[in-house]
Amino acid sequence: MFGRLFRRDQPAPKPIDRDLAQDDLELRGARDRAVAGDWSAARSLLAAPTSREIQVRRVVVLGDAATDDDTWLRSWLTALPEDPAAWAIEAERLAAAAGKARGSRSADRTTEDQFQGFADYSGSAAQAARRAIELAPSAPGPWNTLLGTMLSGFRGVQGQFAAAYAEGLRRDPHSFDLHLTATTFYCAKWHGTHEQMFTVARTAAANAPAGSTAAMLPLFAHFQYLLREHIWGSESVEDFNRRFALCQQYMKTPAVLREVDDCIAKWRAGGRQALGRTMTCRHWQALAYYLSDRDRLARPVHDEIGPYLGSTPAWAHFGGEERTFQVARLCAYRAK
């Protein structure tokens, strides 16, 4: 696989856009104005009518934007201390800080200080999420943030997670983000098993209506399975290439191919979609095609993706986020 990445005769790679807002240009503009000091731009954006999925995604991106400099968010909270949108962003800011404190490496390669930072920020994020819930009881987004804080683990977390998950679903039963967080929580890396992870993902996909992004969650579960069973522990390029070949064998098995294609068909049945988690699902589709050597099918998907990588961690599992995305795109456009 690395040979495909580093061939000397490759053309220069096309530019990649790492902005978390991806193709949500309205979000980009409002975020940039907010970071420059005009927090009302972000408030107006979140007050505009749109889908819950788009709303949740916008809060996540705004929260991440406040991790380096939260001056504008502090000003917002000072001016409007009971604005649930501001508290939702604050919760996501702290959740993003928790993720950055821990890092993305496996537990045996994560330090005690990193774990402690993750737990501390997660606790603060949970408090902010609960405040957002108090101020806007019908909003599902803060429940998802609260779920994410439970990844840090504490006594009785399984029961508390299940209760909070149910509360979130009561507000938005087909929420991509709620189901994604639950699939993550119940994976073997965190607090569950492969079987539990696949059960959550497949149940969400089966119950989702045609066109719902939640229909794509089993693909995420397959990627997590491969990360845990084959990729983690790679010690050299040669070892990684051997492990990557095992991933390809798995993704080419008839049962996996059938499930992947069924999920894609159900999601795509909703017609052309925009924003929210649509771009994430496009990336998952492209990655699934790449791992199963179906590069020709991936080409129109890459046309839809364009340069918008943003942050799509699934690519990182298989050789580095930018590098794997870039080589998959090259393979797609070279396919006959």
CSV table of C-alpha atoms in Angstrom, one decimal, residues 89-238:
chain,number,residue,atom,x,y,z
A,89,ILE,CA,-20.6,25.4,21.4
A,90,GLU,CA,-18.8,25.6,24.8
A,91,ALA,CA,-19.5,22.0,25.4
A,92,GLU,CA,-18.1,21.1,22.0
A,93,ARG,CA,-15.1,23.3,22.6
A,94,LEU,CA,-14.3,21.4,25.8
A,95,ALA,CA,-15.0,18.0,24.1
A,96,ALA,CA,-12.6,18.9,21.3
A,97,ALA,CA,-10.0,19.9,23.8
A,98,ALA,CA,-10.5,16.5,25.5
A,99,GLY,CA,-9.9,14.7,22.2
A,100,LYS,CA,-6.7,16.7,21.5
A,101,ALA,CA,-5.4,16.1,25.1
A,102,ARG,CA,-5.8,12.3,24.7
A,103,GLY,CA,-4.6,11.9,21.1
A,104,SER,CA,-5.7,9.1,18.7
A,105,ARG,CA,-3.2,6.4,19.7
A,106,SER,CA,-4.1,3.1,21.3
A,107,ALA,CA,-4.3,2.9,25.1
A,108,ASP,CA,-0.9,1.2,25.4
A,109,ARG,CA,0.6,4.2,23.6
A,110,THR,CA,-1.2,6.9,25.5
A,111,THR,CA,0.4,8.4,28.7
A,112,GLU,CA,-1.2,8.8,32.1
A,113,ASP,CA,-1.1,12.6,31.6
A,114,GLN,CA,-3.0,12.3,28.3
A,115,PHE,CA,-5.6,10.1,30.0
A,116,GLN,CA,-6.0,12.6,32.8
A,117,GLY,CA,-6.3,15.6,30.5
A,118,PHE,CA,-8.9,13.7,28.5
A,119,ALA,CA,-10.9,12.9,31.7
A,120,ASP,CA,-10.6,16.5,33.0
A,121,TYR,CA,-11.8,18.2,29.8
A,122,SER,CA,-14.5,15.5,29.4
A,123,GLY,CA,-15.9,16.4,32.8
A,124,SER,CA,-16.0,20.1,32.0
A,125,ALA,CA,-17.6,19.3,28.7
A,126,ALA,CA,-20.3,17.2,30.4
A,127,GLN,CA,-21.1,20.1,32.7
A,128,ALA,CA,-21.5,22.5,29.8
A,129,ALA,CA,-23.6,20.0,27.8
A,130,ARG,CA,-25.9,19.6,30.8
A,131,ARG,CA,-26.3,23.3,30.9
A,132,ALA,CA,-27.2,23.4,27.2
A,133,ILE,CA,-29.8,20.6,27.8
A,134,GLU,CA,-31.4,22.6,30.7
A,135,LEU,CA,-31.7,25.7,28.4
A,136,ALA,CA,-32.9,23.7,25.3
A,137,PRO,CA,-34.5,20.5,26.5
A,138,SER,CA,-35.7,19.4,23.0
A,139,ALA,CA,-32.3,19.7,21.3
A,140,PRO,CA,-30.6,16.4,20.6
A,141,GLY,CA,-27.1,17.9,20.0
A,142,PRO,CA,-26.0,18.4,23.6
A,143,TRP,CA,-27.1,14.9,24.4
A,144,ASN,CA,-24.6,13.7,21.8
A,145,THR,CA,-21.9,15.9,23.3
A,146,LEU,CA,-22.7,14.4,26.7
A,147,LEU,CA,-22.4,10.9,25.3
A,148,GLY,CA,-19.0,11.6,24.0
A,149,THR,CA,-17.7,12.7,27.4
A,150,MET,CA,-18.5,9.2,28.7
A,151,LEU,CA,-15.8,7.7,26.6
A,152,SER,CA,-13.3,8.7,29.3
A,153,GLY,CA,-14.9,6.0,31.5
A,154,PHE,CA,-16.1,6.0,35.1
A,155,ARG,CA,-17.9,3.7,37.5
A,156,GLY,CA,-21.4,3.0,36.2
A,157,VAL,CA,-20.7,4.6,32.8
A,158,GLN,CA,-22.5,1.8,30.9
A,159,GLY,CA,-25.8,2.5,32.5
A,160,GLN,CA,-25.5,6.2,32.3
A,161,PHE,CA,-24.5,6.0,28.6
A,162,ALA,CA,-27.6,3.9,27.8
A,163,ALA,CA,-29.9,6.3,29.6
A,164,ALA,CA,-28.4,9.4,27.8
A,165,TYR,CA,-28.4,7.6,24.5
A,166,ALA,CA,-32.1,6.9,24.9
A,167,GLU,CA,-32.8,10.5,25.8
A,168,GLY,CA,-31.0,11.7,22.7
A,169,LEU,CA,-32.9,9.3,20.5
A,170,ARG,CA,-36.2,10.4,22.0
A,171,ARG,CA,-35.5,13.8,20.4
A,172,ASP,CA,-34.0,12.5,17.1
A,173,PRO,CA,-34.4,8.7,16.6
A,174,HIS,CA,-32.3,8.6,13.4
A,175,SER,CA,-29.5,11.0,14.4
A,176,PHE,CA,-26.3,10.1,12.6
A,177,ASP,CA,-24.2,11.6,15.4
A,178,LEU,CA,-26.0,9.9,18.3
A,179,HIS,CA,-25.7,6.5,16.6
A,180,LEU,CA,-22.1,7.2,15.6
A,181,THR,CA,-21.1,8.0,19.2
A,182,ALA,CA,-22.9,4.9,20.4
A,183,THR,CA,-21.2,2.8,17.8
A,184,THR,CA,-17.8,4.2,19.0
A,185,PHE,CA,-18.7,3.7,22.7
A,186,TYR,CA,-19.5,0.1,22.2
A,187,CYS,CA,-16.5,-0.8,20.0
A,188,ALA,CA,-13.7,-2.9,21.4
A,189,LYS,CA,-11.4,0.1,21.7
A,190,TRP,CA,-13.6,1.7,24.3
A,191,HIS,CA,-16.3,0.0,26.4
A,192,GLY,CA,-17.7,-2.9,24.3
A,193,THR,CA,-17.0,-5.6,21.9
A,194,HIS,CA,-17.1,-6.1,18.1
A,195,GLU,CA,-20.4,-7.8,18.4
A,196,GLN,CA,-21.9,-4.9,20.4
A,197,MET,CA,-20.5,-2.4,18.0
A,198,PHE,CA,-22.0,-4.1,15.0
A,199,THR,CA,-25.3,-4.5,16.7
A,200,VAL,CA,-25.6,-0.8,17.4
A,201,ALA,CA,-24.6,0.2,13.9
A,202,ARG,CA,-26.7,-2.4,12.1
A,203,THR,CA,-29.8,-1.6,14.2
A,204,ALA,CA,-29.5,2.1,13.5
A,205,ALA,CA,-29.0,1.4,9.8
A,206,ALA,CA,-32.0,-1.0,9.6
A,207,ASN,CA,-34.3,1.4,11.4
A,208,ALA,CA,-33.2,4.4,9.4
A,209,PRO,CA,-35.4,5.6,6.5
A,210,ALA,CA,-34.1,5.6,3.0
A,211,GLY,CA,-31.8,8.6,2.4
A,212,SER,CA,-30.7,8.8,6.1
A,213,THR,CA,-27.0,9.1,6.7
A,214,ALA,CA,-27.5,6.6,9.6
A,215,ALA,CA,-27.8,3.9,7.0
A,216,MET,CA,-24.0,4.1,6.5
A,217,LEU,CA,-23.0,3.3,10.0
A,218,PRO,CA,-22.1,-0.4,9.4
A,219,LEU,CA,-19.3,0.9,7.2
A,220,PHE,CA,-17.8,2.7,10.1
A,221,ALA,CA,-18.1,-0.5,12.2
A,222,HIS,CA,-16.2,-2.4,9.6
A,223,PHE,CA,-13.4,0.2,9.6
A,224,GLN,CA,-13.2,0.1,13.4
A,225,TYR,CA,-13.0,-3.7,13.3
A,226,LEU,CA,-10.1,-3.6,10.8
A,227,LEU,CA,-8.3,-1.0,12.9
A,228,ARG,CA,-8.5,-3.2,16.0
A,229,GLU,CA,-7.9,-6.6,14.4
A,230,HIS,CA,-5.3,-5.9,11.8
A,231,ILE,CA,-3.8,-2.3,11.8
A,232,TRP,CA,-2.9,-1.6,15.4
A,233,GLY,CA,0.5,-2.8,16.3
A,234,SER,CA,2.2,-2.3,12.9
A,235,GLU,CA,5.9,-2.1,13.4
A,236,SER,CA,7.3,-1.4,10.0
A,237,VAL,CA,6.2,-0.6,6.4
A,238,GLU,CA,6.5,-4.2,5.5
